[in-house]
Short mmCIF file of C-alpha atoms and ligand atoms in Angstrom, two decimals:
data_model
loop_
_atom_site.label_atom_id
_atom_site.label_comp_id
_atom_site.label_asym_id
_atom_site.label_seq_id
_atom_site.Cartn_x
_atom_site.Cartn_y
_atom_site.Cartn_z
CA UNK A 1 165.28 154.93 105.17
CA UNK A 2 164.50 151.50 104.80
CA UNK A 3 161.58 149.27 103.31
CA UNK A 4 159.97 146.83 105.44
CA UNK A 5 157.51 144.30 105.72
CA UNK A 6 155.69 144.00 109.08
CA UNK A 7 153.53 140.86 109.65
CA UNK A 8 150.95 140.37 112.75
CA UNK A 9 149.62 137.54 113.69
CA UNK A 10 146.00 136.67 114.90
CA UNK A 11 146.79 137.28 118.91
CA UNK A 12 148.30 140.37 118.50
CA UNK A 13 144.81 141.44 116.42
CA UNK A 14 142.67 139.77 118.56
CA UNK A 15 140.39 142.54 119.17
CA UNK A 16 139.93 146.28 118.48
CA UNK A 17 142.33 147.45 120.73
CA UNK A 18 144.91 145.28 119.99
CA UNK A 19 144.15 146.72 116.40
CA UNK A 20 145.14 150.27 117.83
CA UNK A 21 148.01 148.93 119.24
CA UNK A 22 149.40 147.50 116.01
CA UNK A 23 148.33 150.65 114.33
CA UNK A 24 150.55 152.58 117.04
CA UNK A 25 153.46 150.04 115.80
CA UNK A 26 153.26 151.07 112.23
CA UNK A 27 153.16 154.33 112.77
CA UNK A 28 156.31 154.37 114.36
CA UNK A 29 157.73 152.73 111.86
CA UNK A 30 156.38 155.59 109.53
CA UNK A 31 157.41 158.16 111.45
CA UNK A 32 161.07 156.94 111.55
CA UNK A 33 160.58 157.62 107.70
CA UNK A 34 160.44 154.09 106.56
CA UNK A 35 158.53 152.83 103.37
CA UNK A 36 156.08 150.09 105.91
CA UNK A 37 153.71 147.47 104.01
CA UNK A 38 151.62 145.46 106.40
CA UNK A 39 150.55 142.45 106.64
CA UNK A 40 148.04 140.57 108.97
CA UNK A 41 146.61 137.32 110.34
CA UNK A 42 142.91 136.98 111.07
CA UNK A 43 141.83 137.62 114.57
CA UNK A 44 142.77 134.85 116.92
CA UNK A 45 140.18 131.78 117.12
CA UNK A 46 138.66 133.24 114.01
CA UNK A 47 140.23 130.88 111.53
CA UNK A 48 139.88 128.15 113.91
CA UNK A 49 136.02 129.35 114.23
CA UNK A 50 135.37 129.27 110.00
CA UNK A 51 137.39 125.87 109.41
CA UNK A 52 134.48 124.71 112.05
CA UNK A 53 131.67 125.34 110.47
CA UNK A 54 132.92 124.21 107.26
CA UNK A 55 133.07 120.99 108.83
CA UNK A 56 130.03 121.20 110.28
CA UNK A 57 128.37 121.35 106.77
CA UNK A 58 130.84 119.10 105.00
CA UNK A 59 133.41 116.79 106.73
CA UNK A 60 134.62 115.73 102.99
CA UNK A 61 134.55 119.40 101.47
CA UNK A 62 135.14 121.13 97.94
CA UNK A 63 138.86 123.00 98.94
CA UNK A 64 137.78 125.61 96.73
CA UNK A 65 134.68 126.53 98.98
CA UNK A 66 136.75 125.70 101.80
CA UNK A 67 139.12 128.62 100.85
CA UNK A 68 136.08 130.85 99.79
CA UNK A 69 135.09 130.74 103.73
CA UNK A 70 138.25 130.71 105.51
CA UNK A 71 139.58 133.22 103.77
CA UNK A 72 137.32 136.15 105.05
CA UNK A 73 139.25 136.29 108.55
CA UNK A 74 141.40 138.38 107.24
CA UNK A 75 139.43 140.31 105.01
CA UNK A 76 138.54 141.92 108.76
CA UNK A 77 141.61 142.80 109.76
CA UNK A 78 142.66 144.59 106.93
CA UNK A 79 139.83 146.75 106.66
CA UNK A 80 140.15 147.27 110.09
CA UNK A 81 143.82 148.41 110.86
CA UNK A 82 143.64 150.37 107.47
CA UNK A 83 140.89 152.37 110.08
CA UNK A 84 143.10 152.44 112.65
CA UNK A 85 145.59 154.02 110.95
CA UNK A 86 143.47 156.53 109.72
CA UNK A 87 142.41 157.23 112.79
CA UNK A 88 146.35 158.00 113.57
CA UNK A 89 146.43 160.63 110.79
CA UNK A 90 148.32 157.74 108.69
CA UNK A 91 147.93 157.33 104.97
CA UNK A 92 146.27 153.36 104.67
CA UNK A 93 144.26 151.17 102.38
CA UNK A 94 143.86 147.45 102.12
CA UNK A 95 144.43 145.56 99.79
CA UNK A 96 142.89 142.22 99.11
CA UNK A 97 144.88 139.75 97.22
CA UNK A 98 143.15 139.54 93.89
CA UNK A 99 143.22 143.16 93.87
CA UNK A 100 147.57 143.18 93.97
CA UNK A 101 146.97 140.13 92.75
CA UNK A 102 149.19 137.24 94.64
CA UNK A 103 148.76 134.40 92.23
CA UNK A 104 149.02 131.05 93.13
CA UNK A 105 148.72 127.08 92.02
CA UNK A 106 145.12 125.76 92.38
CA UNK A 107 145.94 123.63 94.79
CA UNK A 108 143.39 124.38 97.16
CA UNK A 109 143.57 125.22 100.82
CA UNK A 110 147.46 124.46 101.19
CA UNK A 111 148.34 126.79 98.10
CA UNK A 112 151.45 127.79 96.77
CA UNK A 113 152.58 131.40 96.01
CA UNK A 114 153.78 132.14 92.46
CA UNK A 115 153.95 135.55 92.14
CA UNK A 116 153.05 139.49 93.57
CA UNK A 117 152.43 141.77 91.44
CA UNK A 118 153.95 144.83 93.53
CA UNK A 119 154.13 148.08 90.68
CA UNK A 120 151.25 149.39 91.85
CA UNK A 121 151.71 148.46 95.58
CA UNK A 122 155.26 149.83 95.55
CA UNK A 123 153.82 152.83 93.78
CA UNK A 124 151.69 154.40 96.66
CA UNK A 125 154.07 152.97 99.12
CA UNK A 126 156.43 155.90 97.35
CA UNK A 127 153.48 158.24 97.57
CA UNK A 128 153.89 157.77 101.44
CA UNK A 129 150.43 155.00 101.84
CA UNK A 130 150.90 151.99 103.55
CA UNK A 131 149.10 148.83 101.98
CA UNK A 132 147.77 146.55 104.22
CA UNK A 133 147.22 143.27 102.90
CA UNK A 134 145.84 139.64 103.78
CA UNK A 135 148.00 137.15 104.90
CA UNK A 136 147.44 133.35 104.14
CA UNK A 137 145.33 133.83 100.92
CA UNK A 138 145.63 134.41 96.93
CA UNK A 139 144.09 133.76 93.44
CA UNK A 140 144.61 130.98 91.27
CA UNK A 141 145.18 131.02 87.63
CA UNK A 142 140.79 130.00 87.40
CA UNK A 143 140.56 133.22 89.13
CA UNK A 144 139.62 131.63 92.39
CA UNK A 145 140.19 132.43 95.84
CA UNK A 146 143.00 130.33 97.53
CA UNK A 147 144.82 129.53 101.17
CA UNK A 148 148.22 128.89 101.74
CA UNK A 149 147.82 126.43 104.77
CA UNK A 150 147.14 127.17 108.58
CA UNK A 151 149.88 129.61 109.61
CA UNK A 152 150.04 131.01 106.01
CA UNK A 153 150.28 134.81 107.03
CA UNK A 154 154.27 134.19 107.63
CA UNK A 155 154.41 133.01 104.29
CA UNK A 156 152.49 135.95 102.56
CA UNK A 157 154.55 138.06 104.64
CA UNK A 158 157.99 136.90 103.41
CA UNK A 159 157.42 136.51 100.03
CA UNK A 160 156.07 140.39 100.01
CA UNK A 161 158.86 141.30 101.51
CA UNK A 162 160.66 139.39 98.59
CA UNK A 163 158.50 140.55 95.90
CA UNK A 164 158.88 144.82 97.21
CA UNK A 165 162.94 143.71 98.27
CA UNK A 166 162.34 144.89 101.46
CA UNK A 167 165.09 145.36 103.91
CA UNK A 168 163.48 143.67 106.53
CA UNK A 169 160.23 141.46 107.21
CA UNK A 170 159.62 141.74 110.87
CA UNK A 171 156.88 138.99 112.37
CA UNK A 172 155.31 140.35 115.31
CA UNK A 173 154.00 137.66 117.57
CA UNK A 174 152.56 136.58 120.91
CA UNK A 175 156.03 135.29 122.12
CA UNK A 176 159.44 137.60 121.83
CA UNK A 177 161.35 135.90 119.47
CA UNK A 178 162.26 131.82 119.08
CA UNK A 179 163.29 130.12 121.86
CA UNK A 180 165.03 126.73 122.37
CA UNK A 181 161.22 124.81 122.45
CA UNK A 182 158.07 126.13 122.75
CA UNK A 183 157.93 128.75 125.88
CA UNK A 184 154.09 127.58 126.75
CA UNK A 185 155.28 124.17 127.47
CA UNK A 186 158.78 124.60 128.79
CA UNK A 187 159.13 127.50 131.42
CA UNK A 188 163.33 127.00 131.09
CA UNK A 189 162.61 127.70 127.40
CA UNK A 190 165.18 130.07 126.40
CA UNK A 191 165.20 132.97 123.85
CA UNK A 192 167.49 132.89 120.74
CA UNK A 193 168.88 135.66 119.18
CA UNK A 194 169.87 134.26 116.22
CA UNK A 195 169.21 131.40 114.26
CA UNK A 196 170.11 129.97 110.54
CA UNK A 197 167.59 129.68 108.26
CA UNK A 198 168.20 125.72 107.73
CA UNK A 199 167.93 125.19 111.40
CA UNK A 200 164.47 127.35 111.68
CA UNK A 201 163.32 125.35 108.64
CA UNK A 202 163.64 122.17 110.68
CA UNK A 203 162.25 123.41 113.78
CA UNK A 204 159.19 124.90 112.12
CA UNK A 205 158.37 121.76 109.61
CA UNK A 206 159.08 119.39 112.74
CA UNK A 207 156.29 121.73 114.90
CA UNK A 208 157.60 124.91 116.38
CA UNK A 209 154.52 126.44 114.65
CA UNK A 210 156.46 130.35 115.39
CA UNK A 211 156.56 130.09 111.98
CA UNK A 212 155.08 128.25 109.17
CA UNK A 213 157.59 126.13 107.18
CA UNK A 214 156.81 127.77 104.21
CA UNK A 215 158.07 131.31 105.26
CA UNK A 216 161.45 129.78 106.28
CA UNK A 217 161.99 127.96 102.71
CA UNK A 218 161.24 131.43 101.35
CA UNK A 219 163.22 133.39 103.29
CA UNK A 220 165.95 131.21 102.61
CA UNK A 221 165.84 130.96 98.92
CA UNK A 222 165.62 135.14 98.41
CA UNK A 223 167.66 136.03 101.12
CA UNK A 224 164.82 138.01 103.55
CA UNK A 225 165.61 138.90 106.63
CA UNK A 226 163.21 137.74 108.84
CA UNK A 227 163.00 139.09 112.58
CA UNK A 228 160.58 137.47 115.17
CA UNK A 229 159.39 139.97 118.00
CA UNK A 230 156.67 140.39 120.46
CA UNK A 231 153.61 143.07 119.27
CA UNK A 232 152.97 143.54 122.93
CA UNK A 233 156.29 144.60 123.78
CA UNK A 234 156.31 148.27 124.79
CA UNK A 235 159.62 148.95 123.20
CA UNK A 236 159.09 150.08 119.27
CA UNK A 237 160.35 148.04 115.95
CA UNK A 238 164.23 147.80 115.60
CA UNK A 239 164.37 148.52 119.39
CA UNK A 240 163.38 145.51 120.43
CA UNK A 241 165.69 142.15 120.85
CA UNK A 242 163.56 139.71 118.81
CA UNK A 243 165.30 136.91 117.10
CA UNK A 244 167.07 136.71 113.72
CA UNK A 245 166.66 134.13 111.31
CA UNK A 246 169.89 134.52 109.04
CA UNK A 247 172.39 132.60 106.86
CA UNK A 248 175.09 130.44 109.15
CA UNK A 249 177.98 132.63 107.65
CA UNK A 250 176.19 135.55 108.72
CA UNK A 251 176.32 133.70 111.93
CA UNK A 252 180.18 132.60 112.31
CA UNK A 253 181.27 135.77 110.78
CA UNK A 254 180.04 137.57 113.19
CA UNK A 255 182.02 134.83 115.73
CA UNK A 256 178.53 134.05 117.51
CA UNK A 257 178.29 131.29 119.68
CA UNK A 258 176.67 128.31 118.63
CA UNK A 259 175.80 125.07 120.71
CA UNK A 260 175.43 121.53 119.68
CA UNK A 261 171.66 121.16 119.54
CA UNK A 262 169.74 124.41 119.26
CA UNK A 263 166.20 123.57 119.91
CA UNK A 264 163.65 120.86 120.54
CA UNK A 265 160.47 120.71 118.55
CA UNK A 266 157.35 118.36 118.82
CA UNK A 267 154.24 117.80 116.81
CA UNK A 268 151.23 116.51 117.89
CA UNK A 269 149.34 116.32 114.80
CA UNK A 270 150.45 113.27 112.81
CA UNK A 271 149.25 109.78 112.61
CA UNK A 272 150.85 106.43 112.97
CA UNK A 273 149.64 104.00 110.12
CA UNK A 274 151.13 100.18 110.40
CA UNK A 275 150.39 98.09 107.79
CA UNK A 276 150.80 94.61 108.27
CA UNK A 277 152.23 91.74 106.84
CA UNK A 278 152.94 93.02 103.55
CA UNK A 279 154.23 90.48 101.64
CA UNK A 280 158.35 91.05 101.19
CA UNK A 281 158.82 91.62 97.64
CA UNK A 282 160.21 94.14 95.36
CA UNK A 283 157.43 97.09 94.65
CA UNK A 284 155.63 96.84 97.55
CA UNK A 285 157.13 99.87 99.43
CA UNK A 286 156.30 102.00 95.90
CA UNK A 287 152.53 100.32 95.70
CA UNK A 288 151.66 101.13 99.50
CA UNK A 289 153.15 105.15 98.98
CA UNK A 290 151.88 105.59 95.95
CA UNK A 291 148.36 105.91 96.10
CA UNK A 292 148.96 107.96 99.26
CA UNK A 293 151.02 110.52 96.78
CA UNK A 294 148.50 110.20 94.30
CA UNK A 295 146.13 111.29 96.95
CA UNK A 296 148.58 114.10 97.97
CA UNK A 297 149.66 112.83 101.18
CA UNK A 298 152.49 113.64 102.76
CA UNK A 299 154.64 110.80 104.18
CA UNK A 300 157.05 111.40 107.11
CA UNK A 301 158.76 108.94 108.82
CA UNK A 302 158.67 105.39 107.61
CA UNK A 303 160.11 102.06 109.14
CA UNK A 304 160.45 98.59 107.56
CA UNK A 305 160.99 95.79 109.90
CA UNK A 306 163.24 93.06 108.13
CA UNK A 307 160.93 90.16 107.82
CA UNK A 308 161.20 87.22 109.69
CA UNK A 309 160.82 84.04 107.09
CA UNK A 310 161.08 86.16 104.34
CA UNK A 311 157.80 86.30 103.14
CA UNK A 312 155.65 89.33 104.52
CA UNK A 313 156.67 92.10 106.59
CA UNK A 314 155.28 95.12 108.88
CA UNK A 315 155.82 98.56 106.99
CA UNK A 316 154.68 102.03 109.71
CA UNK A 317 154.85 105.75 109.01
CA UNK A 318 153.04 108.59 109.98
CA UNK A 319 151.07 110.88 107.95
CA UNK A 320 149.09 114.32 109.00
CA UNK A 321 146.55 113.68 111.28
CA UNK A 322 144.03 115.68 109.17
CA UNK A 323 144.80 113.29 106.25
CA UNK A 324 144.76 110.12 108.14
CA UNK A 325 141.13 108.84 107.12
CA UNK A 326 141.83 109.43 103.34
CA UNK A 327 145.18 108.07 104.12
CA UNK A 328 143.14 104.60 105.17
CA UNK A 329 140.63 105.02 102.72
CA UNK A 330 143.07 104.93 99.95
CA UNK A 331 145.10 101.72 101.61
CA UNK A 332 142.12 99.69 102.27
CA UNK A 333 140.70 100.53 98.36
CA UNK A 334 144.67 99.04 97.62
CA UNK A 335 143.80 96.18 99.67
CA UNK A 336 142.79 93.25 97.70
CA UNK A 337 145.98 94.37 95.07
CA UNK A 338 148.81 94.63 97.88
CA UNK A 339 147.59 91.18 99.86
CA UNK A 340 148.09 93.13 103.11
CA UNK A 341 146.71 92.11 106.74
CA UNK A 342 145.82 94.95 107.99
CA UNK A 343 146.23 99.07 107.82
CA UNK A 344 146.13 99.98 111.68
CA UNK A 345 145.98 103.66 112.76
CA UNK A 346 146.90 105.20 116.10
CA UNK A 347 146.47 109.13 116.52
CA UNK A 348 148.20 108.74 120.39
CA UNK A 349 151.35 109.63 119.29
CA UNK A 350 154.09 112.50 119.28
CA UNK A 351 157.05 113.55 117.57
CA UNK A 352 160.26 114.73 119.19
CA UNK A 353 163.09 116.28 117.27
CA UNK A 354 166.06 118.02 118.10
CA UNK A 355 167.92 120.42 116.12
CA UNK A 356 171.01 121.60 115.54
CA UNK A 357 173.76 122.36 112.64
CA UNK A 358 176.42 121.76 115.39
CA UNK A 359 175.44 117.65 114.57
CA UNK A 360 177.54 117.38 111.31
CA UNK A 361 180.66 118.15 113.62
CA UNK A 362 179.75 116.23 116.96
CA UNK A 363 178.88 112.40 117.41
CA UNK A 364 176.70 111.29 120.38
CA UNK A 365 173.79 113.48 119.40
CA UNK A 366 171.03 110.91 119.05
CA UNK A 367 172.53 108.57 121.30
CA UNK A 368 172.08 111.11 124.33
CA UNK A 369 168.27 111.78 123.03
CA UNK A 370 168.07 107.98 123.64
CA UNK A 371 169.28 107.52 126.81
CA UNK A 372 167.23 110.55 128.21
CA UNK A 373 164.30 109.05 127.23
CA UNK A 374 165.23 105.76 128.48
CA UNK A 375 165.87 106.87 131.31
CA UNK A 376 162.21 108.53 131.90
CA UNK A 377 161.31 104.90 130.75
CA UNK A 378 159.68 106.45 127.37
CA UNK A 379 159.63 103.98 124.36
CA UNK A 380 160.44 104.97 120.98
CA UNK A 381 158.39 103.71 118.27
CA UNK A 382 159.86 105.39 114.99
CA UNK A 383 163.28 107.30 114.35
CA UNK A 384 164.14 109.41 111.33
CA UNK A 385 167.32 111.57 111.16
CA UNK A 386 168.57 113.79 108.90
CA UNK A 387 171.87 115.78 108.52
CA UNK A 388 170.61 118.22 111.47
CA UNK A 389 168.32 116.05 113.32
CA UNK A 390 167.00 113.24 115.15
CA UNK A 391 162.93 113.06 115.34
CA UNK A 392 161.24 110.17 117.00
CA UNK A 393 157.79 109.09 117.53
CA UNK A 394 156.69 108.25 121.13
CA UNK A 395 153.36 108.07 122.96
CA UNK A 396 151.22 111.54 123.33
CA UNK A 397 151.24 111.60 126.56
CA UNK A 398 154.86 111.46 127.24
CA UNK A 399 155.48 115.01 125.34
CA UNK A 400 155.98 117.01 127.79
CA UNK A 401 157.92 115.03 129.72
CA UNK A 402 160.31 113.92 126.87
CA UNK A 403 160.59 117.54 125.92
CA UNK A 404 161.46 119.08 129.18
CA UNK A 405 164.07 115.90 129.87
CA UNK A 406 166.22 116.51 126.54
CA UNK A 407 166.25 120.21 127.06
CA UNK A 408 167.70 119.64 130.22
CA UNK A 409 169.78 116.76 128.91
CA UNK A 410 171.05 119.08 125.75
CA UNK A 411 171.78 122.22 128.31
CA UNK A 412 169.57 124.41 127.03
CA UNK A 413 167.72 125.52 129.79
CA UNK A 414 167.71 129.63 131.00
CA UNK A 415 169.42 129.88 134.16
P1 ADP B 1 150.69 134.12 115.33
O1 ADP B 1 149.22 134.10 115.53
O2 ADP B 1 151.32 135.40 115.74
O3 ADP B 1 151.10 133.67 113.97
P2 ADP B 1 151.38 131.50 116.37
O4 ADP B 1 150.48 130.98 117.42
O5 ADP B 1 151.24 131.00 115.01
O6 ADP B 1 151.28 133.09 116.40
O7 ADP B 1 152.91 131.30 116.82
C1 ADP B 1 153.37 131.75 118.07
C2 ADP B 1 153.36 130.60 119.05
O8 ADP B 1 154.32 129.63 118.66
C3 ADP B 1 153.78 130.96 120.46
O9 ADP B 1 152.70 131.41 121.21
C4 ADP B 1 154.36 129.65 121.00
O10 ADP B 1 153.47 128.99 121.86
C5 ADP B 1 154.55 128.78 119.76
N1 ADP B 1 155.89 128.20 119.65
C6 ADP B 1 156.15 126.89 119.38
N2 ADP B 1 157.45 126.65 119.38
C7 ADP B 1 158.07 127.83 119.63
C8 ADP B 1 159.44 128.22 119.75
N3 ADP B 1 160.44 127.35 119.58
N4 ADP B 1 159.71 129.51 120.03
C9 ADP B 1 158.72 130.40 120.18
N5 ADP B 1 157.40 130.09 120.10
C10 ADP B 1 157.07 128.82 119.82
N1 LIG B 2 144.50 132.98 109.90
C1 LIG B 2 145.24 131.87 109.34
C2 LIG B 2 145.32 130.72 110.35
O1 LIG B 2 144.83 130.84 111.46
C3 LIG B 2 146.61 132.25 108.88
C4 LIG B 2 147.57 132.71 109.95
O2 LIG B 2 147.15 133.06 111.05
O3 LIG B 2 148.77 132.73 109.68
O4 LIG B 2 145.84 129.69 110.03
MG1 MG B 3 151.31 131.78 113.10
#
């Protein structure tokens, strides 16, 4: 017998009888004499459908209210599978998450899980009930409802299946497991059957939204087993070949091949900001970022030309597009205090990355990404690298194109 977490996402409970199809899942899963806890995604579009109308009302919202009305997607699906499963003869109730509780920090709309509170949860799991609970929400310590991000439900998933030590946490999806760059774009995408945490972490943070970042960081600090797999598959649970995200020894131990680069992610939804001529002095990179972190903006890649008489220089980096008119705001307000030109913003731009642990071993890497895009006469505006990857910013509408060159450049395409 083993415990395990299963997590469905908002496609594969899109509708009522997608419901009864997940319900089908977990009962199999019961019936095989496991100890199952559930948990699920709002339906699909529905999330998209609340942030809407929040908007509608209040471009520059309260978070907290924010939460209050996104949060009720899933409050659906809960009550509706637990039906489902009743329906099947199975033992079900939902839980929402100030009744476990999740806790988490106040910060608002992109919160932060601190703890689950699983005795009771793990108690009528025992008694043979499966709990179904809410992804992508919690409480915070003011006793308030909170959301973990879009694409949270991975992340309440994992760390349940942390917090009840589950053998398994298996996301079920619209896609059958990871592949090499996002299948909907690329048709020579191809599927991988495993992959190491640290090189899931990059994909997902640089865009492969399969799963949120979050979940990965998670899964890597306790050690979960996470399994992507398709909920429309016919085939049942442990049957099916979905991909596993697991440690790198796990990996070479088991004498697995690995290639170079692994997969190709992109992001359309960051900003380009480029201040201009900032005058070249010591303190100005900290003054320009530092109202941005004050305003809790995250900062991704960053370039600094060298100035040319030594006085003032151009300083660009991209933020989240969602953040990019506070992002200005907050420059222009610095304004008269930095002595800049300018704070120019362009939203018609992309990031590329390519990923793979086989870079600390082989040269070349970013070179080749180079020279592919050269070659399709795409220009590269920004480059940031780290130990197991090379992103760069180009223009929007070259994505595709860029994408679909390097995974043909890098080999990864299916036969
Ligand atoms: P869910 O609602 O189940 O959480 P998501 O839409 O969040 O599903 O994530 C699944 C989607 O992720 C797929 O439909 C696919 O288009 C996209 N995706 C992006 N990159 C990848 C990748 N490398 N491998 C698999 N899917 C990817
Ligand atoms: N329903 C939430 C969203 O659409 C959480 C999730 O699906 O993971 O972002
Ligand atoms: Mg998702």
């Amino acid at each position: 017998m083993a415990r395990i977490v299963l997590k469905f996402g908002g496609t594969s409970v899109g509708d009522t009888h997608r419901i009864k199809n997940v319900a089908r899942k977990v009962k199999a899963e019961v019936d095989r004499g496991n100890e199952v806890a559930v948990v699920v995604s709002a339906m699909s579009g529905a999330t998209n459908q609340l942030v809407t109308w929040v908007n509608e009302i209040a471009p520059l919202h309260d978070a907290r209210e924010y939460d209050v009305v996104v949060a009720t997607g899933e409050q659906v699906t809960i009550g509706l599978l637990a039906l489902a499963l009743q329906q099947l003869g199975v033992k079900a109730r939902s839980w929402m998450s100030w009744q476990i509780p999740i806790t988490t920090d106040s910060a608002y709309a992109r919160a932060r899980i601190q703890g689950i509170e699983t005795t009771e949860m793990a108690a009528s799991m025992t008694a043979g009930e499966v709990p179904i609970v809410p992804g992508f929400q919690g409480v915070s310590p003011e006793g308030r409802i909170t959301t973990l991000g879009r694409g949270g439900s991975d992340t309440s998933a994992v760390a349940l299946a942390a917090a009840l030590k589950a053998d398994r946490c298996d996301i079920y999806t619209d896609v059958d497991g990871v592949y090499t760059t996002d299948p909907r774009i690329v048709e020579k995408a191809r599927k991988i059957d495993h992959v190491t945490y640290e090189e899931m972490l990059e994909m997902a943070s640089q865009g492969s939204k399969v799963l949120q970042t979050r979940s990965v960081e998670l899964a890597m600090n306790h050690h979960v087993r996470v399994q992507v797999l398709s909920s429309f598959d016919e085939a049942l649970g442990s049957d099916l070949p979905g991909t596993l995200v697991v440690d790198e020894e796990e990996i070479m131990a088991q004498g697995l091949e690995k290639s170079v680069v692994s997969g190709i992610a992109f992001a359309k939804d960051e900003a380009k900001i480029t201040v201009t001529r900032v005058p070249d002095r010591p303190g100005v990179a900290a003054a320009i970022f530092g109202p941005l972190a004050e305003a809790n903006i995250n900062v991704d890649m960053i370039v600094q030309n060298v100035s040319i008489d030594g006085s003032s220089t151009d300083t660009t980096f991209t933020v989240p597009r969602a953040d990019l008119a506070r992002a200005v705001e907050r420059l222009d307000k610095a304004k008269a205090e930095l002595k800049f030109a300018e704070a120019k913003a362009d939203i018609n731009v992309a990031k590329i990355s390519v990923i793979g642990v086989g870079m600390r071993s082989h040269a070349g890497v970013a070179l080749k990404m180079f020279e592919t895009l050269a070659a399709k006469g795409i220009n590269i505006q920004v480059i940031s690298t780290s130990e197991i990857k090379v992103s760069v910013l180009v223009a929007a509408e070259y994505t595709e194109l860029a994408v679909r060159a390097l995974h043909t450049a890098y080999e990864l395409d299916a036969a």
